[in-house]
XYZ file of C-alpha atoms in Angstrom:
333
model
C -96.929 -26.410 -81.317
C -94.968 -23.638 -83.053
C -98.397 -20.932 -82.648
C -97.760 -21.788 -78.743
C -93.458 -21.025 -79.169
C -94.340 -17.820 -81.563
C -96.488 -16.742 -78.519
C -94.569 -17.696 -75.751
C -91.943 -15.840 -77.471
C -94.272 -12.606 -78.495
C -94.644 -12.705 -74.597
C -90.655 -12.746 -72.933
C -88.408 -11.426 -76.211
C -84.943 -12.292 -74.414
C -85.819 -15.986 -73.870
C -87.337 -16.016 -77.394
C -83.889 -14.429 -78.510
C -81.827 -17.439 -76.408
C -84.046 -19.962 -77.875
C -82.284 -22.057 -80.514
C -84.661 -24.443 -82.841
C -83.324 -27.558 -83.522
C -84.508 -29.642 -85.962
C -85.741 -32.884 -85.331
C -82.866 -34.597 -87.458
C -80.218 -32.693 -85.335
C -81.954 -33.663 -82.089
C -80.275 -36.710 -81.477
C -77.117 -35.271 -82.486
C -77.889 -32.456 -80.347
C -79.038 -34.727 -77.141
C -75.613 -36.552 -77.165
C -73.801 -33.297 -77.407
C -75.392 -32.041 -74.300
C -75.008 -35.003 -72.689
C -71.114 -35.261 -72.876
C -71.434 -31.242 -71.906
C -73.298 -32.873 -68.826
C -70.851 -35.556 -68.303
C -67.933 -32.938 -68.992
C -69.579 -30.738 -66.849
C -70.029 -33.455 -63.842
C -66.175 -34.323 -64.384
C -65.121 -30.943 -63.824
C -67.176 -30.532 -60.802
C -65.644 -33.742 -59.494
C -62.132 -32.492 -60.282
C -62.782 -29.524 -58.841
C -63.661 -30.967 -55.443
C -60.996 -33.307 -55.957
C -58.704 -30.097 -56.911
C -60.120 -28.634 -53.748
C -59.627 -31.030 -51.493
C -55.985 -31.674 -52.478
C -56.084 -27.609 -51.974
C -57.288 -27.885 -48.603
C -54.932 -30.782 -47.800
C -52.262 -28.956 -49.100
C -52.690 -26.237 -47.219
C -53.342 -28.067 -44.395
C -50.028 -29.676 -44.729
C -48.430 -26.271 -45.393
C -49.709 -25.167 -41.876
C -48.371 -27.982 -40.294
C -45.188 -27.254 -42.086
C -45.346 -23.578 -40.919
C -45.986 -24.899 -37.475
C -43.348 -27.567 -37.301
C -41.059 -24.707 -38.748
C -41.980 -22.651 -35.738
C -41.192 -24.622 -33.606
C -37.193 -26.118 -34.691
C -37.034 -22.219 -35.379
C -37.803 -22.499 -31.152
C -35.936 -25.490 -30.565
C -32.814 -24.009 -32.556
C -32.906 -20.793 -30.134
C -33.276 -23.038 -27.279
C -30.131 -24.615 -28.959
C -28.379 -21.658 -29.236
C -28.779 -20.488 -25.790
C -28.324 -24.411 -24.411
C -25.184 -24.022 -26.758
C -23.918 -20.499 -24.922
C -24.782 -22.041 -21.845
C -22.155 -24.551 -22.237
C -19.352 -22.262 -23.487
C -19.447 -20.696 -20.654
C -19.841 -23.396 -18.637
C -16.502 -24.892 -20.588
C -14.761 -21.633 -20.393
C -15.973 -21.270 -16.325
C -14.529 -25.164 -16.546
C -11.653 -24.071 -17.642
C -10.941 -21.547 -15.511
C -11.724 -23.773 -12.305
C -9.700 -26.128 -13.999
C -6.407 -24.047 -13.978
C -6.854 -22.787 -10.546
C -6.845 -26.509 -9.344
C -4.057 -26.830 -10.762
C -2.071 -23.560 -9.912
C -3.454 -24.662 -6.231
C -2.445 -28.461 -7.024
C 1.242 -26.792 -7.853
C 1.333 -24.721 -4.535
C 0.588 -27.177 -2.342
C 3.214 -29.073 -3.929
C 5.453 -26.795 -2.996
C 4.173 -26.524 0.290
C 4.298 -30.165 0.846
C 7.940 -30.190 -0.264
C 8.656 -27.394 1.907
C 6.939 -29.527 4.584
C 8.889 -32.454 3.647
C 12.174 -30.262 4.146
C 10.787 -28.600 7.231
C 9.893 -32.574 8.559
C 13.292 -33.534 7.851
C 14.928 -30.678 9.845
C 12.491 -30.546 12.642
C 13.536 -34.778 13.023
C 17.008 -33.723 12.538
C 16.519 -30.754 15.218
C 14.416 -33.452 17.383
C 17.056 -35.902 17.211
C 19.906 -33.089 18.254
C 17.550 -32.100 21.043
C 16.849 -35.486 22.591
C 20.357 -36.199 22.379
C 21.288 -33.016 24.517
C 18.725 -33.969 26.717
C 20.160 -37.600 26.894
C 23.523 -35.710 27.811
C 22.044 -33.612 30.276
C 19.688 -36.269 31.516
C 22.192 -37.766 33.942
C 23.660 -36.320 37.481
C 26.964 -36.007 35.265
C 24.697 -33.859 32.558
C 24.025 -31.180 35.025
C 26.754 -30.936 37.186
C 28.803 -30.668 33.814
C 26.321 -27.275 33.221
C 26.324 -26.341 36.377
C 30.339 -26.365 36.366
C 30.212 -24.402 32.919
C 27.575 -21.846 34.276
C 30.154 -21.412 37.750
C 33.086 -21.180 35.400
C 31.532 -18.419 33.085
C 30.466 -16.478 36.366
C 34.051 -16.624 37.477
C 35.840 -16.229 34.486
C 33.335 -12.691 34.141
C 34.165 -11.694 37.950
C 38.058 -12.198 36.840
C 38.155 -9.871 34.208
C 35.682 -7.272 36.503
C 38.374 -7.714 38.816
C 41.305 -6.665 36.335
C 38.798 -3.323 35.344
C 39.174 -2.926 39.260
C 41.992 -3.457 39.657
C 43.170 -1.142 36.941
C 40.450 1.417 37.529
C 39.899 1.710 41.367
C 37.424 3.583 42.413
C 37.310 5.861 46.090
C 34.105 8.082 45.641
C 34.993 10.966 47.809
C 33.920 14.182 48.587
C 37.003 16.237 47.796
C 37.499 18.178 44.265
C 40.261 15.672 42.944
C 39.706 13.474 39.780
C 42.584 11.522 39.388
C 45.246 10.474 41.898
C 48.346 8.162 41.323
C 48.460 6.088 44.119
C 51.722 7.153 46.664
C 54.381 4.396 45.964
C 54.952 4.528 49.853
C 51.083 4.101 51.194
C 49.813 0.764 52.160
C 47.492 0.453 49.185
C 48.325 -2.772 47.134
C 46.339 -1.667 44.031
C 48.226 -0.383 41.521
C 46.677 1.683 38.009
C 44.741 5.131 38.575
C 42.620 5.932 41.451
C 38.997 8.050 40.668
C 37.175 9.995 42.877
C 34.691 12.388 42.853
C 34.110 13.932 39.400
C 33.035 17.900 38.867
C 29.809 18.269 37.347
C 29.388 21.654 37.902
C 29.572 24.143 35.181
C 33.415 25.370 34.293
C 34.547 27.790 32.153
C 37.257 28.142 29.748
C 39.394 30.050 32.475
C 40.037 27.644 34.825
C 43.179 25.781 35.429
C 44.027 23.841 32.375
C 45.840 21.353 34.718
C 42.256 20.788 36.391
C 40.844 20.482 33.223
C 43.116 17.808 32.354
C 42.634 15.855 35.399
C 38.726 15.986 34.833
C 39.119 14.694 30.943
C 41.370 11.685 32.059
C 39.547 10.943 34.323
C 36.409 10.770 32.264
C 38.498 8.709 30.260
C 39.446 6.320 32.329
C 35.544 5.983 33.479
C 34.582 6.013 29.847
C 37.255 2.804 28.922
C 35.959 1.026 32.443
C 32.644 1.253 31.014
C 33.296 -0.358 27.610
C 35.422 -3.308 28.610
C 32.444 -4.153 31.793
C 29.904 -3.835 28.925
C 31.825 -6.106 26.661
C 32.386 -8.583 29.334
C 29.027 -8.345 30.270
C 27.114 -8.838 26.959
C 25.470 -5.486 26.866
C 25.189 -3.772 23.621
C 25.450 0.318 25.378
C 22.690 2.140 24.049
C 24.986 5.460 24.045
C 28.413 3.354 22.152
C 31.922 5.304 22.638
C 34.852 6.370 21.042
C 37.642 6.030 23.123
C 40.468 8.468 23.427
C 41.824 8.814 26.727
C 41.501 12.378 27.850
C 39.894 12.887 24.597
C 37.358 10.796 24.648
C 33.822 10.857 22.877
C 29.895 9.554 23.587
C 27.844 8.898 20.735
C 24.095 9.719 21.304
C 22.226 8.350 18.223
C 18.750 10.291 18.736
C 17.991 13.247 15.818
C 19.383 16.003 16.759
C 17.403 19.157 17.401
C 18.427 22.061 15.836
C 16.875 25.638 15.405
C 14.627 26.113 12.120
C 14.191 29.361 10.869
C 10.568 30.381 9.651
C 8.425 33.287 8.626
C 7.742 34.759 12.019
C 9.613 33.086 14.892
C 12.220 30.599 15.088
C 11.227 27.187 16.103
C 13.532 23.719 17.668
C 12.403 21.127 14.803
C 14.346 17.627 14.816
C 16.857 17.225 12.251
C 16.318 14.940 9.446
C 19.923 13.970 9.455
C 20.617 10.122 10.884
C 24.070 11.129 11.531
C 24.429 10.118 14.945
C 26.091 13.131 17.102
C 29.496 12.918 19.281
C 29.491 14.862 23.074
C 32.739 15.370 24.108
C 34.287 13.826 27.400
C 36.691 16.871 28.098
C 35.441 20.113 28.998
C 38.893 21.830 27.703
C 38.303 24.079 24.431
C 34.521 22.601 25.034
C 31.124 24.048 25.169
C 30.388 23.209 28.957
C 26.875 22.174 28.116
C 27.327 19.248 25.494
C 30.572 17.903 27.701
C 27.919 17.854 31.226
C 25.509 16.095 28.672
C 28.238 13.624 27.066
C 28.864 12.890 31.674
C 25.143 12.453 31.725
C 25.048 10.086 29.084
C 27.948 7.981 30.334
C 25.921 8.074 33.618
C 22.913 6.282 31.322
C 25.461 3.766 30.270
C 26.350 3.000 33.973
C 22.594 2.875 34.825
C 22.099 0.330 31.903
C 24.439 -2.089 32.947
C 23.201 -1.924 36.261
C 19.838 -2.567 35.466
C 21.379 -5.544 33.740
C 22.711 -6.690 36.716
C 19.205 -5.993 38.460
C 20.327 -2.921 40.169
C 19.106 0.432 39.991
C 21.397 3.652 39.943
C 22.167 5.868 42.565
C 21.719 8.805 40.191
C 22.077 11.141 37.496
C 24.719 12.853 38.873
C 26.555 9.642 40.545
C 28.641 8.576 37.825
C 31.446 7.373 39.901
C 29.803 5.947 42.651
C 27.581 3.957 40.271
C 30.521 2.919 38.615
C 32.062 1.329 42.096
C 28.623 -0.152 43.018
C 28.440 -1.921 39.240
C 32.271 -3.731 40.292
C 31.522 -4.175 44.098
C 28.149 -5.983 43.182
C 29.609 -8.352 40.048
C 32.496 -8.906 42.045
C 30.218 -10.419 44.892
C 28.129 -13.475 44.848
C 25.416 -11.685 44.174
C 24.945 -12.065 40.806
C-alpha cells in the first residue's frame, strides 16, 4: 500500500502535501477526534439554523414592531388632529355658549320691559274702558257735547272782546286809524281800522301819517296774537309786540350778498339768528316794513286756513283780518 500513496502522491503534489499519515496506533485516537469534530461540526450547523431562525423571527418581529409603530405614529396624528378638532369645537362651544347667554340676558330685559309695558298698557286699558264706561251713557255724551259747545263759546267770547276792541271797517279811503266820534251811533268802543297803505312811502311824508300807519299795524299785529293764542295756533312768523313799534320775526336764513373773485353773488347766511321786519315805516327802509305787512298777511292767512278758510290776498291784510272774526264769531265753525 505505501508504493500506491508514494505514487498517488508523485502524481498530485498538493494533496500529497495535505496528506497527514497516521499511524495505526493513533488511528483510533484519531477516528474519535474527528468524530466529535463531526458531531461539533453538526451542532454548530444546528445552532446556526437555530441562530437563524431566531434571526429571522426576530426580525420578523422587528417588522411587525416597525409596522405597529407606523401605525400609533398614524393613530397619534389622527389624535392630534381629532384633539384640535375638539378645541375648536370647545372654544366654537364656548363662544355659542356666551352668546346664548348675552341673548338669554336681553331677552330678559325685554321680557321685563314687556312685563312693565303689560302692566301699563292694563293700566292704560283699564283708564280707557273706564272713559268709555263714562261716555258710554246718553249722560256721557251730552256731558262732551256740552264741554265741546262751551269751549266753542267760551273761544267766540274772547274773539268777540278782540272785536270788540279792534273793529274792523275795510274801506277804501287812505285813513288807518280812526277814534270812533263820541256823538255817532256806533256802540263799539276801542280803535277802528280801515284800509292800510301798502304802497311804497318815503321818508318825507307826513310823520303824522306815518304814525297812524304804525299804530295801526300795531293794533292788527296785537289782534293777531291774542286770535292765535285763543285759537291754538303756533304763528309760523311769531311777534314782538310794541304798539306803533312793533316787530315780525321771520325765522328763514337770511340772504345776504357774498363777495367773490369775479362777481358778487346772494348766498344764504349761515347765521340761525332769526331776523326782525319792522311794523312802522317811520325812520324804516320801505322794503323790509312792506315785507314785515306781508308777513303779518301770512299770519292772517294761517289762521284762516285753520279755520278752513282761504285768504282774500296778499295785499288784504285788513279785510282778512275782519273775515277771520266775522267767520269765528258765526256758527260756522
Amino acid at each position: 500500500m505505501e508504493p500506491e500513496k508514494v505514487s498517488s502522491s508523485k502524481e498530485n503534489p498538493k494533496e500529497a502535501a495535505n496528506l497527514k499519515i497516521i499511524q495505526w496506533e493513533d488511528f483510533e485516537q484519531e477516528l474519535a477526534r474527528l468524530w466529535s469534530l463531526s458531531s461539533a461540526l453538526i451542532k454548530a450547523k444546528e445552532n446556526k439554523n437555530s441562530l437563524q431562525q431566531k434571526l429571522e423571527s426576530l426580525i420578523q418581529v422587528r417588522s411587525e414592531s416597525l409596522s405597529r409603530s407606523n401605525e400609533l405614529e398614524e393613530m397619534r396624528q389622527k389624535l392630534e388632529a381629532q384633539k384640535l378638532v375638539i378645541g375648536n369645537m370647545l372654544m366654537h362651544s364656548k363662544v355659542v355658549a356666551e352668546g346664548l347667554r348675552n341673548q338669554e340676558e336681553e331677552l330678559t330685559i325685554e321680557i321685563r320691559s314687556l312685563l312693565v309695558a303689560a302692566k301699563v298698557l292694563s293700566m292704560a286699558s283699564k283708564q280707557v274702558q273706564e272713559a268709555n264706561r263714562l261716555l258710554a251713557g246718553e249722560r256721557g255724551y251730552i256731558h262732551l257735547e256740552n264741554l265741546l259747545m262751551m269751549l266753542k263759546k267760551r273761544r267766540q267770547y274772547m274773539i268777540a272782546q278782540v272785536s270788540t276792541l279792534y273793529p274792523v271797517k275795510p274801506l277804501t279811503e287812505s285813513t288807518y286809524v280812526e277814534k270812533p266820534n263820541s256823538s255817532s251811533n256806533n256802540s263799539k268802543s276801542g280803535l277802528q281800522l280801515t284800509s292800510l297803505p301798502l304802497k311804497k312811502m318815503s321818508l318825507f311824508n307826513d310823520k303824522k301819517e306815518l304814525l297812524k300807519s304804525a299804530g295801526a299795524l300795531g293794533h292788527v299785529a296785537h289782534a293777531v296774537s291774542l286770535i292765535a293764542s285763543y285759537l291754538d295756533v303756533p304763528l309760523r312768523y311769531s311777534l314782538r309786540l310794541g304798539g306803533s313799534r312793533s316787530y315780525i320775526i321771520d325765522h328763514a336764513p337770511s340772504v345776504e350778498p357774498m363777495p367773490s373773485d369775479s362777481t358778487s353773488s346772494l348766498l344764504p347766511s349761515t347765521n340761525p339768528k332769526p331776523t326782525e321786519f319792522p311794523l312802522f315805516l317811520e325812520g324804516q327802509d320801505t322794503t323790509r316794513a312792506t315785507y314785515a305787512i306781508f308777513l303779518l298777511n301770512k299770519d292772517l292767512e294761517q289762521l284762516l286756513n285753520s279755520i278752513g278758510l282761504m285768504s282774500l290776498g296778499p295785499r288784504q291784510v285788513l279785510a282778512n283780518l275782519n273775515e277771520l272774526l266775522r267767520t269765528i264769531q258765526s256758527q260756522e265753525i
